[in-house]
Amino acid sequence: MKFYPLQFEPIFKERIWGGEQLKSVLHKSFTSSTIGESWEISTVKEDVSVISNGIWKGKSFIDLIKEYPKEILGTAVYERFGIEFPLLFKYLDAREDLSIQVHPNNSLAQKRHNSFGKTEMWYVIQADKEARIIVGFKEDSNSNTYLENLKNKTLLSILDEVNVKSGDAYFIESGTVHSIGAGLLLAEIQQTSDITYRLYDFDRVDDKGFLRELHVDLALEAINYKKVQTKKEFTKNTNESNVVVDCPYFTTNFISLDGTMEVVKLAETFTVYMCVEGFFEIEKDHIKLQYKKGDTILIPAAMNEFILNGKASILEIYIS
């Protein structure tokens, strides 16, 4: 296979709210006790993924895209984005609550930061009992009500807190105020962006004793003050792609693999598989490559026929 399933060296991010579940549950290798994020595939500046397998091991993902743009990204993705890789894939471990935050949309992010906005989705891999997330407002609100509650430290009283469990999926459009609660292990698919406006951080301090920076003024224009529906209901039919999210930025399907599934696709887009449970293999030209829970694999667009074998829960992501 000239083009083969690509894996990448994870980029670990220490976070004040991070823990060790990326190591204990998803088999990542690190020594810190506060790793909150594993960036699985990234072209964010200063955090560009490096290929970890095959003939291109050690090569920068951006360099490979520059060399084979249509073969890696796909013809339709290349026509739309050029050589920019438009998505960022992560696993997150929240030992403590994340800050309450919001991300700007494409227009605002382009104007302020020359960047994509950030629409994202979460798939819950593991959840402690009574774990919850914050997703938008309980009822339609406005900037004055928001600022008053922020000043009085009663912001949580107007935000929608939702209990979650393993297997749930949530779609977080840019502009949605949100937070991941303690006791959650997630897979996250998002636009390529690292822009976050922090609204409230529960008055906690960093390891030097300082409060973390808030971005209250920047966030005002970015927030969607309407009540939003974020939970995605989806089927889990065996050995087929079940749609979870289909938006302008990405499509995510859920595959409940039990046995064999043939995959045939056009060369218009890359495909990414995130294994969130079990084991599976990709078979092509009588070559079998094996994967486990916590692995993230990019299938170049030029590799458009192959077979999945195994027993696993897999997120399948591409751009439609």
PDB file of C-alpha atoms in Angstrom:
ATOM      1  CA  MET A   1       0.000   0.000   0.000  1.00  0.00           C
ATOM      2  CA  LYS A   2       1.537   3.304  -1.046  1.00  0.00           C
ATOM      3  CA  PHE A   3      -1.072   5.078   1.065  1.00  0.00           C
ATOM      4  CA  TYR A   4      -1.814   3.371   4.359  1.00  0.00           C
ATOM      5  CA  PRO A   5      -3.644   4.047   7.668  1.00  0.00           C
ATOM      6  CA  LEU A   6      -1.707   6.764   9.483  1.00  0.00           C
ATOM      7  CA  GLN A   7      -1.185   7.087  13.224  1.00  0.00           C
ATOM      8  CA  PHE A   8       0.463   9.958  15.053  1.00  0.00           C
ATOM      9  CA  GLU A   9       2.488  10.669  18.162  1.00  0.00           C
ATOM     10  CA  PRO A  10       0.008  12.023  20.736  1.00  0.00           C
ATOM     11  CA  ILE A  11       0.574  15.592  21.909  1.00  0.00           C
ATOM     12  CA  PHE A  12      -0.112  15.673  25.641  1.00  0.00           C
ATOM     13  CA  LYS A  13      -1.409  18.807  27.353  1.00  0.00           C
ATOM     14  CA  GLU A  14      -1.074  19.361  31.092  1.00  0.00           C
ATOM     15  CA  ARG A  15      -4.198  20.993  32.471  1.00  0.00           C
ATOM     16  CA  ILE A  16      -5.164  22.181  35.946  1.00  0.00           C
ATOM     17  CA  TRP A  17      -8.200  19.886  35.673  1.00  0.00           C
ATOM     18  CA  GLY A  18      -6.415  16.878  34.103  1.00  0.00           C
ATOM     19  CA  GLY A  19      -5.730  13.423  35.525  1.00  0.00           C
ATOM     20  CA  GLU A  20      -4.415   9.983  34.547  1.00  0.00           C
ATOM     21  CA  GLN A  21      -7.330   8.256  32.761  1.00  0.00           C
ATOM     22  CA  LEU A  22      -5.790   8.822  29.347  1.00  0.00           C
ATOM     23  CA  LYS A  23      -3.095   6.458  30.597  1.00  0.00           C
ATOM     24  CA  SER A  24      -5.157   3.997  32.639  1.00  0.00           C
ATOM     25  CA  VAL A  25      -8.146   3.705  30.271  1.00  0.00           C
ATOM     26  CA  LEU A  26      -6.846   4.683  26.816  1.00  0.00           C
ATOM     27  CA  HIS A  27      -3.332   3.216  27.121  1.00  0.00           C
ATOM     28  CA  LYS A  28      -1.432   6.478  26.579  1.00  0.00           C
ATOM     29  CA  SER A  29       2.113   6.685  27.883  1.00  0.00           C
ATOM     30  CA  PHE A  30       3.166   9.624  30.094  1.00  0.00           C
ATOM     31  CA  THR A  31       4.370  10.311  33.636  1.00  0.00           C
ATOM     32  CA  SER A  32       2.443  13.447  34.643  1.00  0.00           C
ATOM     33  CA  SER A  33      -0.602  13.165  36.924  1.00  0.00           C
ATOM     34  CA  THR A  34      -2.385  16.150  35.312  1.00  0.00           C
ATOM     35  CA  ILE A  35      -2.690  15.364  31.609  1.00  0.00           C
ATOM     36  CA  GLY A  36      -6.044  16.709  30.478  1.00  0.00           C
ATOM     37  CA  GLU A  37      -5.783  16.341  26.712  1.00  0.00           C
ATOM     38  CA  SER A  38      -4.212  14.054  24.155  1.00  0.00           C
ATOM     39  CA  TRP A  39      -4.153  15.786  20.787  1.00  0.00           C
ATOM     40  CA  GLU A  40      -4.375  12.873  18.389  1.00  0.00           C
ATOM     41  CA  ILE A  41      -4.273  14.662  15.015  1.00  0.00           C
ATOM     42  CA  SER A  42      -3.373  18.343  14.893  1.00  0.00           C
ATOM     43  CA  THR A  43      -1.996  20.969  12.542  1.00  0.00           C
ATOM     44  CA  VAL A  44      -2.376  23.809  15.055  1.00  0.00           C
ATOM     45  CA  LYS A  45       0.702  26.026  14.899  1.00  0.00           C
ATOM     46  CA  GLU A  46       3.378  24.833  17.357  1.00  0.00           C
ATOM     47  CA  ASP A  47       1.426  21.568  17.799  1.00  0.00           C
ATOM     48  CA  VAL A  48       1.726  19.767  14.478  1.00  0.00           C
ATOM     49  CA  SER A  49       1.312  15.997  14.607  1.00  0.00           C
ATOM     50  CA  VAL A  50       4.156  13.671  13.622  1.00  0.00           C
ATOM     51  CA  ILE A  51       3.445  10.314  11.957  1.00  0.00           C
ATOM     52  CA  SER A  52       4.295   7.355  14.207  1.00  0.00           C
ATOM     53  CA  ASN A  53       4.003   4.368  11.853  1.00  0.00           C
ATOM     54  CA  GLY A  54       5.035   3.027   8.452  1.00  0.00           C
ATOM     55  CA  ILE A  55       7.340   4.489   5.820  1.00  0.00           C
ATOM     56  CA  TRP A  56       6.492   8.061   6.815  1.00  0.00           C
ATOM     57  CA  LYS A  57       7.263   7.566  10.501  1.00  0.00           C
ATOM     58  CA  GLY A  58       8.809  10.757  11.907  1.00  0.00           C
ATOM     59  CA  LYS A  59       7.421  12.953   9.145  1.00  0.00           C
ATOM     60  CA  SER A  60       5.381  16.060   9.933  1.00  0.00           C
ATOM     61  CA  PHE A  61       1.731  15.690   8.967  1.00  0.00           C
ATOM     62  CA  ILE A  62       1.800  19.124   7.295  1.00  0.00           C
ATOM     63  CA  ASP A  63       4.805  18.107   5.193  1.00  0.00           C
ATOM     64  CA  LEU A  64       3.000  14.956   4.056  1.00  0.00           C
ATOM     65  CA  ILE A  65      -0.094  16.979   3.113  1.00  0.00           C
ATOM     66  CA  LYS A  66       2.059  19.390   1.102  1.00  0.00           C
ATOM     67  CA  GLU A  67       3.588  16.429  -0.742  1.00  0.00           C
ATOM     68  CA  TYR A  68       0.321  14.573  -1.425  1.00  0.00           C
ATOM     69  CA  PRO A  69      -2.521  17.073  -0.849  1.00  0.00           C
ATOM     70  CA  LYS A  70      -5.307  15.412  -2.834  1.00  0.00           C
ATOM     71  CA  GLU A  71      -4.260  11.869  -1.947  1.00  0.00           C
ATOM     72  CA  ILE A  72      -4.245  12.604   1.800  1.00  0.00           C
ATOM     73  CA  LEU A  73      -7.033  15.166   2.166  1.00  0.00           C
ATOM     74  CA  GLY A  74      -9.257  14.208  -0.759  1.00  0.00           C
ATOM     75  CA  THR A  75     -10.249  16.152  -3.849  1.00  0.00           C
ATOM     76  CA  ALA A  76     -13.284  17.874  -2.309  1.00  0.00           C
ATOM     77  CA  VAL A  77     -11.455  18.780   0.923  1.00  0.00           C
ATOM     78  CA  TYR A  78      -8.494  20.151  -1.061  1.00  0.00           C
ATOM     79  CA  GLU A  79     -10.758  22.275  -3.244  1.00  0.00           C
ATOM     80  CA  ARG A  80     -12.438  23.718  -0.140  1.00  0.00           C
ATOM     81  CA  PHE A  81      -9.498  24.167   2.246  1.00  0.00           C
ATOM     82  CA  GLY A  82      -6.323  23.922   0.169  1.00  0.00           C
ATOM     83  CA  ILE A  83      -3.566  22.276   2.194  1.00  0.00           C
ATOM     84  CA  GLU A  84      -5.089  23.344   5.537  1.00  0.00           C
ATOM     85  CA  PHE A  85      -6.223  20.367   7.614  1.00  0.00           C
ATOM     86  CA  PRO A  86      -9.596  21.566   8.912  1.00  0.00           C
ATOM     87  CA  LEU A  87     -10.136  19.331  11.965  1.00  0.00           C
ATOM     88  CA  LEU A  88      -8.525  18.634  15.325  1.00  0.00           C
ATOM     89  CA  PHE A  89      -9.007  15.324  17.170  1.00  0.00           C
ATOM     90  CA  LYS A  90      -8.566  14.912  20.924  1.00  0.00           C
ATOM     91  CA  TYR A  91      -9.222  12.735  23.940  1.00  0.00           C
ATOM     92  CA  LEU A  92      -9.974  14.624  27.177  1.00  0.00           C
ATOM     93  CA  ASP A  93      -9.782  13.524  30.818  1.00  0.00           C
ATOM     94  CA  ALA A  94     -11.574  15.839  33.248  1.00  0.00           C
ATOM     95  CA  ARG A  95     -10.543  14.959  36.807  1.00  0.00           C
ATOM     96  CA  GLU A  96     -12.037  18.306  37.828  1.00  0.00           C
ATOM     97  CA  ASP A  97     -14.511  20.692  36.191  1.00  0.00           C
ATOM     98  CA  LEU A  98     -13.232  22.652  33.222  1.00  0.00           C
ATOM     99  CA  SER A  99     -13.777  26.393  33.171  1.00  0.00           C
ATOM    100  CA  ILE A 100     -17.046  27.728  31.768  1.00  0.00           C
ATOM    101  CA  GLN A 101     -16.130  28.915  28.288  1.00  0.00           C
ATOM    102  CA  VAL A 102     -17.239  29.745  24.759  1.00  0.00           C
ATOM    103  CA  HIS A 103     -15.671  29.596  21.299  1.00  0.00           C
ATOM    104  CA  PRO A 104     -16.157  32.168  18.508  1.00  0.00           C
ATOM    105  CA  ASN A 105     -17.724  31.347  15.141  1.00  0.00           C
ATOM    106  CA  ASN A 106     -15.821  31.422  11.847  1.00  0.00           C
ATOM    107  CA  SER A 107     -16.554  35.065  11.114  1.00  0.00           C
ATOM    108  CA  LEU A 108     -15.488  36.380  14.511  1.00  0.00           C
ATOM    109  CA  ALA A 109     -12.467  34.092  14.745  1.00  0.00           C
ATOM    110  CA  GLN A 110     -11.302  35.150  11.290  1.00  0.00           C
ATOM    111  CA  LYS A 111     -11.697  38.844  12.120  1.00  0.00           C
ATOM    112  CA  ARG A 112      -9.987  38.667  15.507  1.00  0.00           C
ATOM    113  CA  HIS A 113      -7.506  35.805  15.207  1.00  0.00           C
ATOM    114  CA  ASN A 114      -7.174  34.898  11.499  1.00  0.00           C
ATOM    115  CA  SER A 115      -8.394  31.431  12.461  1.00  0.00           C
ATOM    116  CA  PHE A 116     -11.234  28.989  12.016  1.00  0.00           C
ATOM    117  CA  GLY A 117     -13.993  29.189  14.590  1.00  0.00           C
ATOM    118  CA  LYS A 118     -14.651  26.222  16.820  1.00  0.00           C
ATOM    119  CA  THR A 119     -17.684  24.016  16.499  1.00  0.00           C
ATOM    120  CA  GLU A 120     -17.129  20.676  18.210  1.00  0.00           C
ATOM    121  CA  MET A 121     -18.731  17.439  19.366  1.00  0.00           C
ATOM    122  CA  TRP A 122     -18.156  15.193  22.361  1.00  0.00           C
ATOM    123  CA  TYR A 123     -18.571  11.450  22.659  1.00  0.00           C
ATOM    124  CA  VAL A 124     -18.610  10.207  26.263  1.00  0.00           C
ATOM    125  CA  ILE A 125     -16.273   7.225  26.667  1.00  0.00           C
ATOM    126  CA  GLN A 126     -16.535   6.948  30.436  1.00  0.00           C
ATOM    127  CA  ALA A 127     -18.567   8.844  33.032  1.00  0.00           C
ATOM    128  CA  ASP A 128     -18.552   8.755  36.813  1.00  0.00           C
ATOM    129  CA  LYS A 129     -21.936   8.507  38.517  1.00  0.00           C
ATOM    130  CA  GLU A 130     -23.692  11.887  38.428  1.00  0.00           C
ATOM    131  CA  ALA A 131     -21.087  13.372  36.050  1.00  0.00           C
ATOM    132  CA  ARG A 132     -22.479  16.335  34.154  1.00  0.00           C
ATOM    133  CA  ILE A 133     -21.785  18.918  31.499  1.00  0.00           C
ATOM    134  CA  ILE A 134     -22.878  22.521  31.039  1.00  0.00           C
ATOM    135  CA  VAL A 135     -24.362  23.270  27.616  1.00  0.00           C
ATOM    136  CA  GLY A 136     -25.951  26.663  26.991  1.00  0.00           C
ATOM    137  CA  PHE A 137     -28.663  28.525  28.892  1.00  0.00           C
ATOM    138  CA  LYS A 138     -31.683  27.016  30.663  1.00  0.00           C
ATOM    139  CA  GLU A 139     -33.889  29.545  28.864  1.00  0.00           C
ATOM    140  CA  ASP A 140     -33.296  32.253  26.272  1.00  0.00           C
ATOM    141  CA  SER A 141     -31.176  34.962  27.898  1.00  0.00           C
ATOM    142  CA  ASN A 142     -29.333  38.168  27.011  1.00  0.00           C
ATOM    143  CA  SER A 143     -26.027  39.893  27.691  1.00  0.00           C
ATOM    144  CA  ASN A 144     -27.342  41.977  30.601  1.00  0.00           C
ATOM    145  CA  THR A 145     -28.728  38.953  32.469  1.00  0.00           C
ATOM    146  CA  TYR A 146     -25.549  37.013  31.771  1.00  0.00           C
ATOM    147  CA  LEU A 147     -23.287  39.824  33.042  1.00  0.00           C
ATOM    148  CA  GLU A 148     -25.383  40.349  36.168  1.00  0.00           C
ATOM    149  CA  ASN A 149     -25.167  36.666  37.090  1.00  0.00           C
ATOM    150  CA  LEU A 150     -21.479  36.557  36.274  1.00  0.00           C
ATOM    151  CA  LYS A 151     -20.857  39.540  38.583  1.00  0.00           C
ATOM    152  CA  ASN A 152     -22.906  37.950  41.382  1.00  0.00           C
ATOM    153  CA  LYS A 153     -21.216  34.553  40.894  1.00  0.00           C
ATOM    154  CA  THR A 154     -24.606  32.968  40.155  1.00  0.00           C
ATOM    155  CA  LEU A 155     -23.847  32.104  36.530  1.00  0.00           C
ATOM    156  CA  LEU A 156     -24.567  28.416  37.099  1.00  0.00           C
ATOM    157  CA  SER A 157     -28.156  29.289  38.038  1.00  0.00           C
ATOM    158  CA  ILE A 158     -28.967  30.298  34.444  1.00  0.00           C
ATOM    159  CA  LEU A 159     -26.921  27.630  32.644  1.00  0.00           C
ATOM    160  CA  ASP A 160     -28.182  24.200  31.615  1.00  0.00           C
ATOM    161  CA  GLU A 161     -26.477  21.379  33.541  1.00  0.00           C
ATOM    162  CA  VAL A 162     -27.045  17.920  32.050  1.00  0.00           C
ATOM    163  CA  ASN A 163     -26.208  14.521  33.570  1.00  0.00           C
ATOM    164  CA  VAL A 164     -24.372  12.298  31.092  1.00  0.00           C
ATOM    165  CA  LYS A 165     -23.421   8.663  30.719  1.00  0.00           C
ATOM    166  CA  SER A 166     -21.111   6.522  28.616  1.00  0.00           C
ATOM    167  CA  GLY A 167     -22.187   6.435  24.967  1.00  0.00           C
ATOM    168  CA  ASP A 168     -23.803   9.876  24.944  1.00  0.00           C
ATOM    169  CA  ALA A 169     -22.915  12.389  22.227  1.00  0.00           C
ATOM    170  CA  TYR A 170     -23.243  16.180  22.282  1.00  0.00           C
ATOM    171  CA  PHE A 171     -22.898  18.757  19.516  1.00  0.00           C
ATOM    172  CA  ILE A 172     -21.490  22.096  20.684  1.00  0.00           C
ATOM    173  CA  GLU A 173     -21.864  24.781  18.045  1.00  0.00           C
ATOM    174  CA  SER A 174     -19.635  27.848  18.265  1.00  0.00           C
ATOM    175  CA  GLY A 175     -21.239  30.411  20.552  1.00  0.00           C
ATOM    176  CA  THR A 176     -22.591  27.815  22.998  1.00  0.00           C
ATOM    177  CA  VAL A 177     -21.460  28.454  26.578  1.00  0.00           C
ATOM    178  CA  HIS A 178     -20.205  25.129  27.911  1.00  0.00           C
ATOM    179  CA  SER A 179     -18.087  23.183  30.353  1.00  0.00           C
ATOM    180  CA  ILE A 180     -17.041  19.563  30.787  1.00  0.00           C
ATOM    181  CA  GLY A 181     -17.683  18.385  34.334  1.00  0.00           C
ATOM    182  CA  ALA A 182     -15.466  16.321  36.611  1.00  0.00           C
ATOM    183  CA  GLY A 183     -15.358  12.552  36.101  1.00  0.00           C
ATOM    184  CA  LEU A 184     -15.640  12.468  32.322  1.00  0.00           C
ATOM    185  CA  LEU A 185     -13.457  10.902  29.641  1.00  0.00           C
ATOM    186  CA  LEU A 186     -14.360  12.146  26.162  1.00  0.00           C
ATOM    187  CA  ALA A 187     -13.458  11.958  22.510  1.00  0.00           C
ATOM    188  CA  GLU A 188     -13.637  15.410  20.925  1.00  0.00           C
ATOM    189  CA  ILE A 189     -13.883  16.306  17.250  1.00  0.00           C
ATOM    190  CA  GLN A 190     -13.586  19.988  16.413  1.00  0.00           C
ATOM    191  CA  GLN A 191     -12.608  22.527  13.827  1.00  0.00           C
ATOM    192  CA  THR A 192      -8.892  23.310  13.757  1.00  0.00           C
ATOM    193  CA  SER A 193      -8.812  26.093  16.332  1.00  0.00           C
ATOM    194  CA  ASP A 194      -7.335  26.668  19.759  1.00  0.00           C
ATOM    195  CA  ILE A 195      -9.337  29.798  20.601  1.00  0.00           C
ATOM    196  CA  THR A 196     -11.196  29.703  23.895  1.00  0.00           C
ATOM    197  CA  TYR A 197     -12.815  32.555  25.809  1.00  0.00           C
ATOM    198  CA  ARG A 198     -12.917  31.689  29.495  1.00  0.00           C
ATOM    199  CA  LEU A 199     -15.947  33.138  31.307  1.00  0.00           C
ATOM    200  CA  TYR A 200     -15.697  31.712  34.808  1.00  0.00           C
ATOM    201  CA  ASP A 201     -13.212  29.402  36.506  1.00  0.00           C
ATOM    202  CA  PHE A 202     -14.762  28.754  39.937  1.00  0.00           C
ATOM    203  CA  ASP A 203     -12.172  31.133  41.487  1.00  0.00           C
ATOM    204  CA  ARG A 204      -9.486  28.441  41.500  1.00  0.00           C
ATOM    205  CA  VAL A 205      -5.787  29.210  41.188  1.00  0.00           C
ATOM    206  CA  ASP A 206      -2.986  27.695  39.127  1.00  0.00           C
ATOM    207  CA  ASP A 207       0.116  25.976  40.527  1.00  0.00           C
ATOM    208  CA  LYS A 208       1.678  29.396  41.191  1.00  0.00           C
ATOM    209  CA  GLY A 209      -1.325  30.607  43.172  1.00  0.00           C
ATOM    210  CA  PHE A 210      -2.713  32.930  40.497  1.00  0.00           C
ATOM    211  CA  LEU A 211      -6.265  33.138  39.164  1.00  0.00           C
ATOM    212  CA  ARG A 212      -6.425  32.152  35.507  1.00  0.00           C
ATOM    213  CA  GLU A 213      -7.210  34.852  32.950  1.00  0.00           C
ATOM    214  CA  LEU A 214     -10.840  35.448  32.021  1.00  0.00           C
ATOM    215  CA  HIS A 215     -12.043  36.813  28.677  1.00  0.00           C
ATOM    216  CA  VAL A 216     -15.373  38.365  29.639  1.00  0.00           C
ATOM    217  CA  ASP A 217     -15.289  41.257  27.145  1.00  0.00           C
ATOM    218  CA  LEU A 218     -14.148  39.126  24.218  1.00  0.00           C
ATOM    219  CA  ALA A 219     -16.882  36.593  24.929  1.00  0.00           C
ATOM    220  CA  LEU A 220     -19.814  39.029  24.873  1.00  0.00           C
ATOM    221  CA  GLU A 221     -20.066  39.141  21.088  1.00  0.00           C
ATOM    222  CA  ALA A 222     -19.302  35.430  20.727  1.00  0.00           C
ATOM    223  CA  ILE A 223     -22.081  34.044  22.956  1.00  0.00           C
ATOM    224  CA  ASN A 224     -25.323  32.607  21.627  1.00  0.00           C
ATOM    225  CA  TYR A 225     -27.856  33.627  24.296  1.00  0.00           C
ATOM    226  CA  LYS A 226     -30.617  31.342  22.970  1.00  0.00           C
ATOM    227  CA  LYS A 227     -31.441  27.987  24.557  1.00  0.00           C
ATOM    228  CA  VAL A 228     -29.904  25.232  22.406  1.00  0.00           C
ATOM    229  CA  GLN A 229     -30.404  21.500  21.907  1.00  0.00           C
ATOM    230  CA  THR A 230     -27.045  19.729  22.096  1.00  0.00           C
ATOM    231  CA  LYS A 231     -27.660  16.033  22.762  1.00  0.00           C
ATOM    232  CA  LYS A 232     -27.573  13.844  19.644  1.00  0.00           C
ATOM    233  CA  GLU A 233     -29.738  10.734  19.514  1.00  0.00           C
ATOM    234  CA  PHE A 234     -28.476   8.073  17.101  1.00  0.00           C
ATOM    235  CA  THR A 235     -28.922   4.428  16.196  1.00  0.00           C
ATOM    236  CA  LYS A 236     -26.269   1.784  16.830  1.00  0.00           C
ATOM    237  CA  ASN A 237     -27.005  -0.728  14.085  1.00  0.00           C
ATOM    238  CA  THR A 238     -24.249  -3.333  13.815  1.00  0.00           C
ATOM    239  CA  ASN A 239     -21.636  -3.152  11.045  1.00  0.00           C
ATOM    240  CA  GLU A 240     -22.864   0.043   9.463  1.00  0.00           C
ATOM    241  CA  SER A 241     -22.233   3.785   9.736  1.00  0.00           C
ATOM    242  CA  ASN A 242     -24.868   5.378  12.006  1.00  0.00           C
ATOM    243  CA  VAL A 243     -24.994   9.174  11.686  1.00  0.00           C
ATOM    244  CA  VAL A 244     -24.381  11.079  14.929  1.00  0.00           C
ATOM    245  CA  VAL A 245     -23.529  14.579  13.648  1.00  0.00           C
ATOM    246  CA  ASP A 246     -23.757  15.924  10.110  1.00  0.00           C
ATOM    247  CA  CYS A 247     -22.773  19.591   9.993  1.00  0.00           C
ATOM    248  CA  PRO A 248     -20.927  21.864   7.521  1.00  0.00           C
ATOM    249  CA  TYR A 249     -17.614  21.225   9.282  1.00  0.00           C
ATOM    250  CA  PHE A 250     -17.613  17.438   9.724  1.00  0.00           C
ATOM    251  CA  THR A 251     -19.719  14.302   9.715  1.00  0.00           C
ATOM    252  CA  THR A 252     -19.373  11.820  12.575  1.00  0.00           C
ATOM    253  CA  ASN A 253     -20.818   8.307  12.427  1.00  0.00           C
ATOM    254  CA  PHE A 254     -20.918   5.584  15.068  1.00  0.00           C
ATOM    255  CA  ILE A 255     -19.900   2.066  14.028  1.00  0.00           C
ATOM    256  CA  SER A 256     -20.805  -0.867  16.264  1.00  0.00           C
ATOM    257  CA  LEU A 257     -18.421  -3.390  14.722  1.00  0.00           C
ATOM    258  CA  ASP A 258     -19.057  -7.058  15.358  1.00  0.00           C
ATOM    259  CA  GLY A 259     -17.395  -9.179  12.681  1.00  0.00           C
ATOM    260  CA  THR A 260     -16.623  -7.813   9.223  1.00  0.00           C
ATOM    261  CA  MET A 261     -17.581  -4.580   7.484  1.00  0.00           C
ATOM    262  CA  GLU A 262     -16.505  -3.630   3.959  1.00  0.00           C
ATOM    263  CA  VAL A 263     -15.766   0.042   3.374  1.00  0.00           C
ATOM    264  CA  VAL A 264     -15.901   1.596  -0.088  1.00  0.00           C
ATOM    265  CA  LYS A 265     -15.672   5.372  -0.421  1.00  0.00           C
ATOM    266  CA  LEU A 266     -14.895   8.066  -2.956  1.00  0.00           C
ATOM    267  CA  ALA A 267     -11.533   9.810  -2.929  1.00  0.00           C
ATOM    268  CA  GLU A 268     -13.148  13.114  -1.958  1.00  0.00           C
ATOM    269  CA  THR A 269     -12.244  13.114   1.750  1.00  0.00           C
ATOM    270  CA  PHE A 270      -9.954  11.560   4.318  1.00  0.00           C
ATOM    271  CA  THR A 271     -11.588   9.431   7.021  1.00  0.00           C
ATOM    272  CA  VAL A 272     -10.596   9.262  10.695  1.00  0.00           C
ATOM    273  CA  TYR A 273     -11.420   6.380  13.032  1.00  0.00           C
ATOM    274  CA  MET A 274     -11.355   6.863  16.811  1.00  0.00           C
ATOM    275  CA  CYS A 275     -11.621   3.543  18.651  1.00  0.00           C
ATOM    276  CA  VAL A 276     -13.635   4.211  21.819  1.00  0.00           C
ATOM    277  CA  GLU A 277     -14.096   0.566  22.861  1.00  0.00           C
ATOM    278  CA  GLY A 278     -12.706  -2.858  21.928  1.00  0.00           C
ATOM    279  CA  PHE A 279     -10.256  -3.988  19.257  1.00  0.00           C
ATOM    280  CA  PHE A 280     -10.347  -4.057  15.458  1.00  0.00           C
ATOM    281  CA  GLU A 281      -8.164  -4.372  12.386  1.00  0.00           C
ATOM    282  CA  ILE A 282      -8.049  -2.742   8.975  1.00  0.00           C
ATOM    283  CA  GLU A 283      -7.421  -5.166   6.118  1.00  0.00           C
ATOM    284  CA  LYS A 284      -6.187  -4.040   2.694  1.00  0.00           C
ATOM    285  CA  ASP A 285      -4.474  -6.155  -0.002  1.00  0.00           C
ATOM    286  CA  HIS A 286      -4.194  -9.057   2.485  1.00  0.00           C
ATOM    287  CA  ILE A 287      -2.345  -6.818   4.976  1.00  0.00           C
ATOM    288  CA  LYS A 288      -3.951  -6.561   8.417  1.00  0.00           C
ATOM    289  CA  LEU A 289      -3.215  -3.726  10.832  1.00  0.00           C
ATOM    290  CA  GLN A 290      -4.489  -3.955  14.420  1.00  0.00           C
ATOM    291  CA  TYR A 291      -5.910  -1.227  16.673  1.00  0.00           C
ATOM    292  CA  LYS A 292      -7.255  -0.891  20.216  1.00  0.00           C
ATOM    293  CA  LYS A 293      -9.295   1.418  22.418  1.00  0.00           C
ATOM    294  CA  GLY A 294      -7.709   4.872  22.452  1.00  0.00           C
ATOM    295  CA  ASP A 295      -6.192   4.618  18.974  1.00  0.00           C
ATOM    296  CA  THR A 296      -6.891   7.257  16.324  1.00  0.00           C
ATOM    297  CA  ILE A 297      -6.279   6.403  12.680  1.00  0.00           C
ATOM    298  CA  LEU A 298      -6.386   8.579   9.568  1.00  0.00           C
ATOM    299  CA  ILE A 299      -7.279   6.866   6.299  1.00  0.00           C
ATOM    300  CA  PRO A 300      -5.907   8.883   3.357  1.00  0.00           C
ATOM    301  CA  ALA A 301      -8.486   9.722   0.712  1.00  0.00           C
ATOM    302  CA  ALA A 302      -6.557   7.682  -1.866  1.00  0.00           C
ATOM    303  CA  MET A 303      -7.142   4.531   0.199  1.00  0.00           C
ATOM    304  CA  ASN A 304     -10.810   4.093  -0.668  1.00  0.00           C
ATOM    305  CA  GLU A 305     -11.472   0.330  -0.317  1.00  0.00           C
ATOM    306  CA  PHE A 306     -10.679  -1.773   2.747  1.00  0.00           C
ATOM    307  CA  ILE A 307     -12.233  -4.088   5.349  1.00  0.00           C
ATOM    308  CA  LEU A 308     -12.847  -3.582   9.081  1.00  0.00           C
ATOM    309  CA  ASN A 309     -12.695  -6.708  11.264  1.00  0.00           C
ATOM    310  CA  GLY A 310     -13.238  -7.077  15.002  1.00  0.00           C
ATOM    311  CA  LYS A 311     -15.470  -6.174  17.912  1.00  0.00           C
ATOM    312  CA  ALA A 312     -15.320  -2.468  18.673  1.00  0.00           C
ATOM    313  CA  SER A 313     -17.125   0.823  19.014  1.00  0.00           C
ATOM    314  CA  ILE A 314     -15.664   3.278  16.508  1.00  0.00           C
ATOM    315  CA  LEU A 315     -16.262   6.935  15.657  1.00  0.00           C
ATOM    316  CA  GLU A 316     -15.952   7.517  11.907  1.00  0.00           C
ATOM    317  CA  ILE A 317     -15.278  11.122  10.885  1.00  0.00           C
ATOM    318  CA  TYR A 318     -14.969  12.772   7.480  1.00  0.00           C
ATOM    319  CA  ILE A 319     -15.941  15.964   5.662  1.00  0.00           C
ATOM    320  CA  SER A 320     -19.005  15.744   3.447  1.00  0.00           C
TER     321      SER A 320
END
